[in-house]
Amino acid sequence: YILPEERSHTLLHYTNTHHLISLNPIRMNAAVRATVRVGLYTGAKVFFIHEGYQGLVDGGDCIRPATWESVSMMLQLGGTVIGSARCKDFQTREGRMKAAYNLVKRGITNLCVIGGDGSLTGANQFRTEWSDLLVNLVSKGKISADEAKNASHLNIVGMVGSIDNDFCGTDMTIGTDSALHRIMEVVDSITTTAQSHQRAFILEVMGRHCGYLALVTALACGADWVFIPEMPPEDGWEEHLCRRLMETRNRGSRLNVIIVAEGAMARDDTLNSIFVALQLVTKRLGYDTRSTILGHVQRGGTPSAFDRILGSRMGVEAVMALMEATPDTPACVVSLSGNQAVRLPLMECVQVTKDVTIAMKEGRFEDAVKLRGKSFENNWNTYKLLAHFTHSYTKPQSAPQSPGFININVAVLNVGAPCAGMNAAVRAAVRIGITQGHNMLAVHDGFEGLAQGKVSEQFTWTSVGGWTGKGGSNLGTKRVLPAKYMEEISLNIAKYNIHGLIVIGGFEAFSGGLDLVHAREKYEELCIPIVVIPATVSNNVPGSDFSIGADTALNTITMTCDRIKQSAAGTKRRVFIIETMGGYCGYLATMSGLAAGADAAYIFEEKFGIRDLETNVEHIVQKMKTTVKRGLILRNENSNANYTTDFIFNLYSEEGKGVFDCRKNVLGHMQQGGTPTPFDRNFATKMGAKSVLWLTEKLKECYRHGRIFANTPDSACVLGMRKRGLVFQPLDELKEETDFDHRIPKTQWWLKLRPILKILAKYKINLDTSEAVLMEHIISKRAPVTLVK
C-alpha cells in the first residue's frame, strides 16, 4: 500500500489500558510492532507515547520517534514496552488541552489507541473536542493559526486490549487468549492434585463485569459449575450446586471444579465471593475443598501465538484505516469477527458495551448474553448443554421416535494423525449425544478399526470425564482410508446397528467420508448421516478455515522459535533455519512466522526459486549490518522437493560467511503432541456439540418407516469455520474446491496474510488493498433486544 507522493501523514502510536479503570498493561507489543512498522512502510512518521495518556499530557521526552529497530525482539514480551499509566489529568479539559498542544507541535494528527472501553471513550472525547481545543490554544497564543490549520482534524482508530474480552463488537480482544493460557496452566495443575486427594476446587478468575474468561475456562476444563456476571444463578442455587457436585462424585469422578468470575453474584445476593461457595461445599457436602484466586498472574507471561497474530493483523488494519480516514469518517475500532478483520464505529461498540451493564443491572440477563455477541452466546449455550444433565434425564422429543424404533446409535471415530483437541471433541460429542437420548459408540483405530469390528460398548457420561485436557487420541487413530475395507465396514455398521457417524480427523477423514458417500450406491448400510470434524495440525481440510489442533501446534512452534532465538542472546550474529510440519499446506510456517517475527517463510503454495532465495539471503545480510543480530527462516516440510531444508541451510551458511552463522532445527512430531490450548479445547467442544445437534436433526429427517435412510448430498457434511461462523457443507460439493494430489484446499484464506509477514520483515512489496475493509455497524446487525425495562 504505497501512498501518493503528495500525501504525507504523521502517525501517533499511543497505548493505554483502561486508563480510567486499571493500571495493568496486557500483551500489546505485537500490535505496537505492527503499527510502527506498517506506519513506517507507508511513509509516515511514527511516534511512541510512553506512559499512556500521562505521557500525552506531559509531552517532552515521553513522545519519541519510533524506528524499525526499536520494535525488534518484542513479540515474545508480555505487557507493553512503552508503558501504561492511569491519568487523572486527561480527564480534565485542561489536561486534554496540554495533550493537544503536544500533538500540534509535533504535527501529529493521527492517533492509534490500544486499550479498553475507558481508553477508547477518552480518545473519542478528545477527538470530539479537538476543534475547540485548537481554538483555545490559538487564543492563548500557544500555537499559531497556521499550526491550527495544518492540524484541523484528528483521526482516531482504536484496537481493543483487554483480557476480560468485555468490549462488544469483537469476538476476541488482544490479551484474552494469553490470559486463558495462564488460567488453563493453573487449572491443569490443580486438577492433578485434586484428583489425587479427591478434592473440590473453587477458582476465581478475572472478570469484574464480564464472564468470558470464566465461561471459556469452564468449557475448556469441563467444570461442574460456573458463576458469571451475565447470568447469575436462580434462587435456590445452593441446592442445585450441591446436587450437581454429588452426581459428579456418584458417577465415579474424584474431583469437582467450580469456576467463579470475580464479578459474579447470585440473584438473591447470597453469593458475593468465592468464600461463600467454599463454605457451602465444605459444610453441606463435607468435601475437602480448596479455593484459589488467580489474580494478576492472568495478565502476565508470554503472549500466545493467537494474540501475536491478532495484534499484528489489528495493527496493520489500524494503520490502513488511519491512512484512508477523512474528516467525515467516524472514530473506528478494528475488530475480529470469525477470522475477518472488520472496522466498527467506536462509539457504537462503547454504547453496546454499556447496554450490557444496564441490562445486568435491570435483571435482563438473557439480553445481556445476547448483547455480548454470538461468540459469547454460543459459548454459554454449549456450556448449558454440557453441564445441565442428570441421570433422570429422559429422551427428548427431538429424538426420532415411533413404533418399532427403539434406540439411536451414533459411532465416533478418529482418523489420520493424532492432534491436540481430538479428545475434547469426542467428549463434547458423546455428552451432547447422551443428552439427546442417543447411544454413543466408540470406534477404535479409525476406519481400519471399524472394518475390524473394534467397536466398544457405548460411552457413558463418566467415561469421557477429563478428556478435554488430554492431547493425542484416546480412541486411537490411523491414516488408513476405508476404500479397501468398504464391505467389512458396511457389515459392521449393520452388525452394531449404527445410525450416524462422527468422523474427527484430518484430510484422511475428509477423503474417507467421501469414499463412504460414493459407496452408498453399492452398500445401503452406508446411507446414514455422516459428519466430518476437521482435526489436524496441518489445517488443510477443505470446508474449514481452522482445524482442531492447529492452534496447539502453532503455539508449540512459536514457543520453540522464541527459545531458539533466545539461545543466541549474547552471541555473534546468527540465523536459524526451522522446518515445520504441514505436508503441502503452509499454514503453520506462515502463521508461526507472523507470531515469531520470521524474516521469511517458504511454503508450497507460493512458488520460489533461486532468485527468491538470493534476494532473501541478501536481505538477511543487510539486516545483520544493523543492531539486530538474529534472523529466523521457516520452511514448510514439503515446500519444494529440490530446495530442501539442508539446501537452504547450506546456502545461507555459505553466503553468510563473515557476516553471520547458521543453525538448523527440524521440529518434527513435537508439533503434534502436548496439552491442547484453550482455543483448541473450546473450538473442539463447540464443534463436537454442534455436530451431534446437526446429526440429531438429520436423523429426524431421514427416519422413514422404522429405519434410517440418508442418501442426499446434505446428509454427509464437513462442519467447518468459514469466515464468521460454523457451517455444514456437503462433502460431495467440496470436491471441486480440493487439490487431492497435494491434500490441500484450492483456496486458503490465510494466504492473504503473507504480505503482512513480508512487510513486517522489511521487504519492499506492494500490499494489495483491492478488497477494502468497509465500516460496519454493530447495533443494526444485532438481534433486537429490549433496551429499556
Short mmCIF file of N, CA, C and O in Angstrom, two decimals, residues 216-310:
data_model
loop_
_atom_site.label_atom_id
_atom_site.label_comp_id
_atom_site.label_asym_id
_atom_site.label_seq_id
_atom_site.Cartn_x
_atom_site.Cartn_y
_atom_site.Cartn_z
N VAL A 216 -15.24 -19.63 29.26
CA VAL A 216 -14.38 -20.44 28.39
C VAL A 216 -13.53 -21.40 29.21
O VAL A 216 -13.29 -22.54 28.80
N THR A 217 -13.09 -20.95 30.39
CA THR A 217 -12.33 -21.84 31.28
C THR A 217 -13.19 -23.04 31.68
O THR A 217 -12.72 -24.18 31.68
N ALA A 218 -14.45 -22.79 32.00
CA ALA A 218 -15.37 -23.87 32.38
C ALA A 218 -15.55 -24.86 31.24
O ALA A 218 -15.56 -26.09 31.45
N LEU A 219 -15.67 -24.36 30.01
CA LEU A 219 -15.79 -25.24 28.85
C LEU A 219 -14.50 -26.03 28.62
O LEU A 219 -14.53 -27.22 28.31
N ALA A 220 -13.37 -25.34 28.79
CA ALA A 220 -12.08 -25.94 28.46
C ALA A 220 -11.64 -26.98 29.48
O ALA A 220 -10.84 -27.86 29.16
N CYS A 221 -12.12 -26.89 30.72
CA CYS A 221 -11.70 -27.87 31.73
C CYS A 221 -12.84 -28.78 32.16
O CYS A 221 -12.64 -29.67 33.01
N GLY A 222 -14.04 -28.58 31.61
CA GLY A 222 -15.17 -29.42 31.98
C GLY A 222 -15.63 -29.19 33.40
O GLY A 222 -15.93 -30.14 34.14
N ALA A 223 -15.69 -27.92 33.81
CA ALA A 223 -16.06 -27.59 35.19
C ALA A 223 -17.49 -28.02 35.50
O ALA A 223 -18.35 -28.07 34.62
N ASP A 224 -17.73 -28.30 36.77
CA ASP A 224 -19.07 -28.70 37.20
C ASP A 224 -20.02 -27.51 37.28
O ASP A 224 -21.23 -27.67 37.16
N TRP A 225 -19.47 -26.32 37.50
CA TRP A 225 -20.33 -25.14 37.67
C TRP A 225 -19.51 -23.90 37.33
O TRP A 225 -18.31 -23.86 37.55
N VAL A 226 -20.19 -22.90 36.80
CA VAL A 226 -19.54 -21.62 36.54
C VAL A 226 -20.46 -20.48 36.97
O VAL A 226 -21.67 -20.53 36.73
N PHE A 227 -19.89 -19.50 37.64
CA PHE A 227 -20.62 -18.29 38.03
C PHE A 227 -20.11 -17.15 37.16
O PHE A 227 -18.90 -16.86 37.16
N ILE A 228 -21.00 -16.48 36.43
CA ILE A 228 -20.61 -15.33 35.61
C ILE A 228 -21.56 -14.17 35.87
O ILE A 228 -22.72 -14.38 36.22
N PRO A 229 -21.10 -12.93 35.70
CA PRO A 229 -21.97 -11.77 35.97
C PRO A 229 -23.19 -11.71 35.07
O PRO A 229 -24.26 -11.25 35.50
N GLU A 230 -23.05 -12.16 33.81
CA GLU A 230 -24.16 -12.03 32.86
C GLU A 230 -25.33 -12.94 33.15
O GLU A 230 -26.44 -12.70 32.68
N MET A 231 -25.10 -14.02 33.89
CA MET A 231 -26.17 -14.99 34.13
C MET A 231 -26.06 -15.53 35.55
O MET A 231 -25.60 -16.65 35.78
N PRO A 232 -26.47 -14.73 36.56
CA PRO A 232 -26.41 -15.19 37.94
C PRO A 232 -27.32 -16.41 38.12
O PRO A 232 -28.34 -16.54 37.44
N PRO A 233 -26.98 -17.30 39.05
CA PRO A 233 -27.83 -18.48 39.27
C PRO A 233 -29.18 -18.08 39.87
O PRO A 233 -29.29 -17.06 40.56
N GLU A 234 -30.17 -18.88 39.60
CA GLU A 234 -31.52 -18.63 40.11
C GLU A 234 -31.56 -18.84 41.62
O GLU A 234 -30.64 -19.41 42.22
N ASP A 235 -32.64 -18.39 42.23
CA ASP A 235 -32.85 -18.65 43.66
C ASP A 235 -32.83 -20.15 43.91
O ASP A 235 -33.32 -20.95 43.09
N GLY A 236 -32.25 -20.53 45.02
CA GLY A 236 -32.13 -21.95 45.33
C GLY A 236 -30.94 -22.60 44.66
O GLY A 236 -30.86 -23.83 44.57
N TRP A 237 -30.00 -21.78 44.21
CA TRP A 237 -28.84 -22.31 43.50
C TRP A 237 -27.99 -23.20 44.40
O TRP A 237 -27.28 -24.10 43.90
N GLU A 238 -28.05 -22.99 45.71
CA GLU A 238 -27.22 -23.79 46.60
C GLU A 238 -27.55 -25.28 46.50
O GLU A 238 -26.66 -26.12 46.39
N GLU A 239 -28.86 -25.58 46.52
CA GLU A 239 -29.28 -26.98 46.41
C GLU A 239 -28.90 -27.57 45.06
O GLU A 239 -28.45 -28.72 44.96
N HIS A 240 -29.08 -26.76 44.01
CA HIS A 240 -28.74 -27.22 42.66
C HIS A 240 -27.26 -27.53 42.54
O HIS A 240 -26.85 -28.56 41.99
N LEU A 241 -26.42 -26.64 43.07
CA LEU A 241 -24.98 -26.82 43.01
C LEU A 241 -24.56 -28.09 43.77
O LEU A 241 -23.79 -28.91 43.24
N CYS A 242 -25.08 -28.25 44.98
CA CYS A 242 -24.71 -29.42 45.77
C CYS A 242 -25.16 -30.72 45.09
O CYS A 242 -24.43 -31.72 45.08
N ARG A 243 -26.35 -30.69 44.49
CA ARG A 243 -26.84 -31.87 43.78
C ARG A 243 -25.93 -32.19 42.59
O ARG A 243 -25.60 -33.36 42.34
N ARG A 244 -25.51 -31.16 41.89
CA ARG A 244 -24.62 -31.37 40.74
C ARG A 244 -23.30 -32.00 41.17
O ARG A 244 -22.79 -32.93 40.53
N LEU A 245 -22.71 -31.49 42.24
CA LEU A 245 -21.42 -32.00 42.69
C LEU A 245 -21.55 -33.44 43.16
O LEU A 245 -20.68 -34.28 42.90
N MET A 246 -22.64 -33.74 43.87
CA MET A 246 -22.84 -35.12 44.34
C MET A 246 -23.03 -36.08 43.17
O MET A 246 -22.52 -37.20 43.18
N GLU A 247 -23.78 -35.66 42.13
CA GLU A 247 -23.97 -36.51 40.95
C GLU A 247 -22.65 -36.81 40.28
O GLU A 247 -22.39 -37.93 39.85
N THR A 248 -21.79 -35.79 40.21
CA THR A 248 -20.47 -35.99 39.60
C THR A 248 -19.67 -37.02 40.38
O THR A 248 -19.04 -37.91 39.80
N ARG A 249 -19.68 -36.90 41.69
CA ARG A 249 -18.94 -37.87 42.53
C ARG A 249 -19.55 -39.27 42.43
O ARG A 249 -18.83 -40.27 42.38
N ASN A 250 -20.87 -39.32 42.40
CA ASN A 250 -21.55 -40.62 42.32
C ASN A 250 -21.26 -41.35 41.02
O ASN A 250 -21.37 -42.57 40.94
N ARG A 251 -20.93 -40.58 39.96
CA ARG A 251 -20.59 -41.22 38.68
C ARG A 251 -19.15 -41.73 38.67
O ARG A 251 -18.69 -42.26 37.67
N GLY A 252 -18.42 -41.49 39.75
CA GLY A 252 -17.06 -42.01 39.83
C GLY A 252 -15.97 -40.98 39.73
O GLY A 252 -14.78 -41.32 39.76
N SER A 253 -16.31 -39.69 39.57
CA SER A 253 -15.29 -38.66 39.47
C SER A 253 -14.63 -38.43 40.82
O SER A 253 -15.27 -38.50 41.88
N ARG A 254 -13.35 -38.14 40.81
CA ARG A 254 -12.60 -37.91 42.05
C ARG A 254 -12.40 -36.43 42.36
O ARG A 254 -11.71 -36.10 43.32
N LEU A 255 -12.95 -35.56 41.54
CA LEU A 255 -12.76 -34.13 41.80
C LEU A 255 -13.97 -33.35 41.35
O LEU A 255 -14.77 -33.83 40.55
N ASN A 256 -14.08 -32.14 41.88
CA ASN A 256 -15.08 -31.18 41.41
C ASN A 256 -14.37 -29.86 41.17
O ASN A 256 -13.47 -29.48 41.92
N VAL A 257 -14.77 -29.17 40.10
CA VAL A 257 -14.19 -27.87 39.78
C VAL A 257 -15.30 -26.85 39.61
O VAL A 257 -16.26 -27.09 38.86
N ILE A 258 -15.19 -25.74 40.32
CA ILE A 258 -16.14 -24.64 40.20
C ILE A 258 -15.35 -23.40 39.79
O ILE A 258 -14.34 -23.06 40.41
N ILE A 259 -15.79 -22.75 38.73
CA ILE A 259 -15.12 -21.53 38.23
C ILE A 259 -16.00 -20.33 38.57
O ILE A 259 -17.20 -20.34 38.30
N VAL A 260 -15.37 -19.30 39.12
CA VAL A 260 -16.10 -18.10 39.52
C VAL A 260 -15.44 -16.87 38.89
O VAL A 260 -14.23 -16.66 39.05
N ALA A 261 -16.21 -16.08 38.16
CA ALA A 261 -15.71 -14.77 37.70
C ALA A 261 -15.76 -13.81 38.89
O ALA A 261 -16.70 -13.84 39.68
N GLU A 262 -14.75 -12.96 39.02
CA GLU A 262 -14.64 -12.12 40.22
C GLU A 262 -15.86 -11.22 40.42
O GLU A 262 -16.16 -10.83 41.55
N GLY A 263 -16.57 -10.89 39.35
CA GLY A 263 -17.73 -10.01 39.49
C GLY A 263 -19.05 -10.75 39.56
O GLY A 263 -20.12 -10.12 39.50
N ALA A 264 -19.01 -12.07 39.68
CA ALA A 264 -20.25 -12.87 39.68
C ALA A 264 -21.02 -12.68 40.98
O ALA A 264 -20.44 -12.57 42.06
N MET A 265 -22.34 -12.65 40.87
CA MET A 265 -23.24 -12.53 42.03
C MET A 265 -24.43 -13.46 41.81
O MET A 265 -24.76 -13.81 40.68
N ALA A 266 -25.07 -13.85 42.89
CA ALA A 266 -26.32 -14.57 42.78
C ALA A 266 -27.47 -13.56 42.74
O ALA A 266 -27.34 -12.43 43.20
N ARG A 267 -28.60 -13.95 42.16
CA ARG A 267 -29.73 -13.02 42.03
C ARG A 267 -30.31 -12.63 43.38
O ARG A 267 -30.90 -11.57 43.53
N ASP A 268 -30.14 -13.50 44.37
CA ASP A 268 -30.65 -13.18 45.70
C ASP A 268 -29.56 -12.66 46.63
O ASP A 268 -29.72 -12.62 47.85
N ASP A 269 -28.40 -12.28 46.02
CA ASP A 269 -27.27 -11.72 46.78
C ASP A 269 -26.69 -12.69 47.80
O ASP A 269 -26.00 -12.27 48.74
N THR A 270 -26.96 -13.99 47.64
CA THR A 270 -26.38 -14.95 48.58
C THR A 270 -24.94 -15.30 48.21
O THR A 270 -24.25 -15.96 48.98
N LEU A 271 -24.51 -14.89 47.06
CA LEU A 271 -23.13 -15.13 46.64
C LEU A 271 -22.46 -13.78 46.40
O LEU A 271 -22.89 -13.02 45.56
N ASN A 272 -21.41 -13.49 47.16
CA ASN A 272 -20.67 -12.26 46.91
C ASN A 272 -19.17 -12.49 46.88
O ASN A 272 -18.40 -11.55 46.74
N SER A 273 -18.74 -13.73 47.05
CA SER A 273 -17.32 -14.05 46.91
C SER A 273 -17.18 -15.56 46.82
O SER A 273 -18.12 -16.32 47.11
N ILE A 274 -16.00 -16.02 46.44
CA ILE A 274 -15.79 -17.45 46.31
C ILE A 274 -15.84 -18.14 47.67
O ILE A 274 -16.06 -19.34 47.75
N PHE A 275 -15.62 -17.37 48.73
CA PHE A 275 -15.60 -17.99 50.05
C PHE A 275 -17.00 -18.46 50.47
O PHE A 275 -17.14 -19.38 51.26
N VAL A 276 -18.04 -17.83 49.92
CA VAL A 276 -19.41 -18.30 50.18
C VAL A 276 -19.59 -19.69 49.60
O VAL A 276 -20.12 -20.61 50.25
N ALA A 277 -19.15 -19.87 48.36
CA ALA A 277 -19.24 -21.18 47.72
C ALA A 277 -18.36 -22.19 48.44
O ALA A 277 -18.72 -23.37 48.60
N LEU A 278 -17.19 -21.75 48.90
CA LEU A 278 -16.28 -22.63 49.62
C LEU A 278 -16.94 -23.16 50.89
O LEU A 278 -16.93 -24.37 51.17
N GLN A 279 -17.53 -22.27 51.66
CA GLN A 279 -18.19 -22.68 52.90
C GLN A 279 -19.38 -23.59 52.62
O GLN A 279 -19.63 -24.56 53.34
N LEU A 280 -20.11 -23.28 51.55
CA LEU A 280 -21.28 -24.08 51.19
C LEU A 280 -20.89 -25.52 50.91
O LEU A 280 -21.47 -26.46 51.46
N VAL A 281 -19.89 -25.72 50.04
CA VAL A 281 -19.47 -27.07 49.65
C VAL A 281 -18.88 -27.81 50.85
O VAL A 281 -19.13 -29.01 51.05
N THR A 282 -18.11 -27.11 51.66
CA THR A 282 -17.47 -27.74 52.81
C THR A 282 -18.49 -28.18 53.86
O THR A 282 -18.46 -29.31 54.35
N LYS A 283 -19.42 -27.28 54.19
CA LYS A 283 -20.37 -27.57 55.27
C LYS A 283 -21.47 -28.54 54.84
O LYS A 283 -21.82 -29.46 55.57
N ARG A 284 -22.04 -28.32 53.67
CA ARG A 284 -23.18 -29.16 53.27
C ARG A 284 -22.77 -30.54 52.80
O ARG A 284 -23.47 -31.52 53.03
N LEU A 285 -21.65 -30.61 52.09
CA LEU A 285 -21.25 -31.89 51.50
C LEU A 285 -20.10 -32.55 52.23
O LEU A 285 -19.85 -33.74 52.04
N GLY A 286 -19.38 -31.78 53.01
CA GLY A 286 -18.24 -32.34 53.74
C GLY A 286 -17.05 -32.66 52.86
O GLY A 286 -16.16 -33.42 53.25
N TYR A 287 -17.02 -32.09 51.65
CA TYR A 287 -15.90 -32.35 50.75
C TYR A 287 -14.66 -31.57 51.21
O TYR A 287 -14.76 -30.47 51.75
N ASP A 288 -13.51 -32.17 50.97
CA ASP A 288 -12.24 -31.47 51.19
C ASP A 288 -12.13 -30.42 50.08
O ASP A 288 -11.90 -30.75 48.91
N THR A 289 -12.30 -29.17 50.44
CA THR A 289 -12.44 -28.11 49.43
C THR A 289 -11.33 -27.08 49.58
O THR A 289 -10.95 -26.71 50.69
N ARG A 290 -10.82 -26.63 48.45
CA ARG A 290 -9.78 -25.59 48.42
C ARG A 290 -10.21 -24.49 47.46
O ARG A 290 -10.95 -24.73 46.50
N SER A 291 -9.74 -23.28 47.71
CA SER A 291 -10.03 -22.16 46.81
C SER A 291 -8.74 -21.52 46.35
O SER A 291 -7.74 -21.53 47.08
N THR A 292 -8.77 -20.99 45.14
CA THR A 292 -7.60 -20.31 44.58
C THR A 292 -8.07 -19.07 43.82
O THR A 292 -8.98 -19.16 43.00
N ILE A 293 -7.44 -17.95 44.14
CA ILE A 293 -7.70 -16.71 43.39
C ILE A 293 -6.50 -16.47 42.49
O ILE A 293 -5.38 -16.24 42.98
N LEU A 294 -6.71 -16.54 41.19
CA LEU A 294 -5.58 -16.47 40.26
C LEU A 294 -4.96 -15.08 40.20
O LEU A 294 -3.76 -14.93 40.00
N GLY A 295 -5.78 -14.03 40.32
CA GLY A 295 -5.25 -12.68 40.37
C GLY A 295 -4.49 -12.25 39.14
O GLY A 295 -4.77 -12.67 38.02
N HIS A 296 -3.45 -11.44 39.36
CA HIS A 296 -2.77 -10.78 38.24
C HIS A 296 -1.82 -11.68 37.46
O HIS A 296 -1.23 -11.23 36.48
N VAL A 297 -1.69 -12.95 37.89
CA VAL A 297 -0.92 -13.87 37.08
C VAL A 297 -1.55 -14.02 35.69
O VAL A 297 -0.87 -14.30 34.70
N GLN A 298 -2.85 -13.75 35.60
CA GLN A 298 -3.56 -13.87 34.31
C GLN A 298 -3.13 -12.80 33.32
O GLN A 298 -3.29 -12.97 32.12
N ARG A 299 -2.60 -11.69 33.82
CA ARG A 299 -2.20 -10.60 32.93
C ARG A 299 -0.77 -10.76 32.41
O ARG A 299 -0.37 -10.10 31.46
N GLY A 300 0.01 -11.60 33.07
CA GLY A 300 1.42 -11.67 32.73
C GLY A 300 1.76 -12.80 31.79
O GLY A 300 0.90 -13.51 31.27
N GLY A 301 3.06 -12.98 31.60
CA GLY A 301 3.55 -14.09 30.80
C GLY A 301 3.70 -13.77 29.33
O GLY A 301 3.34 -12.70 28.84
N THR A 302 4.24 -14.74 28.63
CA THR A 302 4.49 -14.61 27.20
C THR A 302 3.18 -14.63 26.43
O THR A 302 2.32 -15.46 26.70
N PRO A 303 3.01 -13.74 25.46
CA PRO A 303 1.76 -13.75 24.66
C PRO A 303 1.64 -15.04 23.85
O PRO A 303 2.64 -15.60 23.38
N SER A 304 0.43 -15.50 23.70
CA SER A 304 0.18 -16.69 22.88
C SER A 304 0.33 -16.36 21.41
O SER A 304 0.35 -15.18 21.01
N ALA A 305 0.43 -17.39 20.59
CA ALA A 305 0.54 -17.19 19.14
C ALA A 305 -0.69 -16.46 18.61
O ALA A 305 -0.58 -15.57 17.75
N PHE A 306 -1.86 -16.83 19.11
CA PHE A 306 -3.11 -16.19 18.66
C PHE A 306 -3.05 -14.69 18.93
O PHE A 306 -3.40 -13.88 18.05
N ASP A 307 -2.61 -14.28 20.12
CA ASP A 307 -2.56 -12.87 20.45
C ASP A 307 -1.54 -12.12 19.60
O ASP A 307 -1.74 -10.97 19.22
N ARG A 308 -0.44 -12.76 19.31
CA ARG A 308 0.58 -12.10 18.47
C ARG A 308 0.06 -11.87 17.04
O ARG A 308 0.25 -10.80 16.46
N ILE A 309 -0.62 -12.89 16.51
CA ILE A 309 -1.16 -12.76 15.16
C ILE A 309 -2.31 -11.75 15.16
O ILE A 309 -2.41 -10.92 14.26
N LEU A 310 -3.17 -11.83 16.18
CA LEU A 310 -4.27 -10.88 16.27
C LEU A 310 -3.76 -9.46 16.38
O LEU A 310 -4.22 -8.56 15.66
#
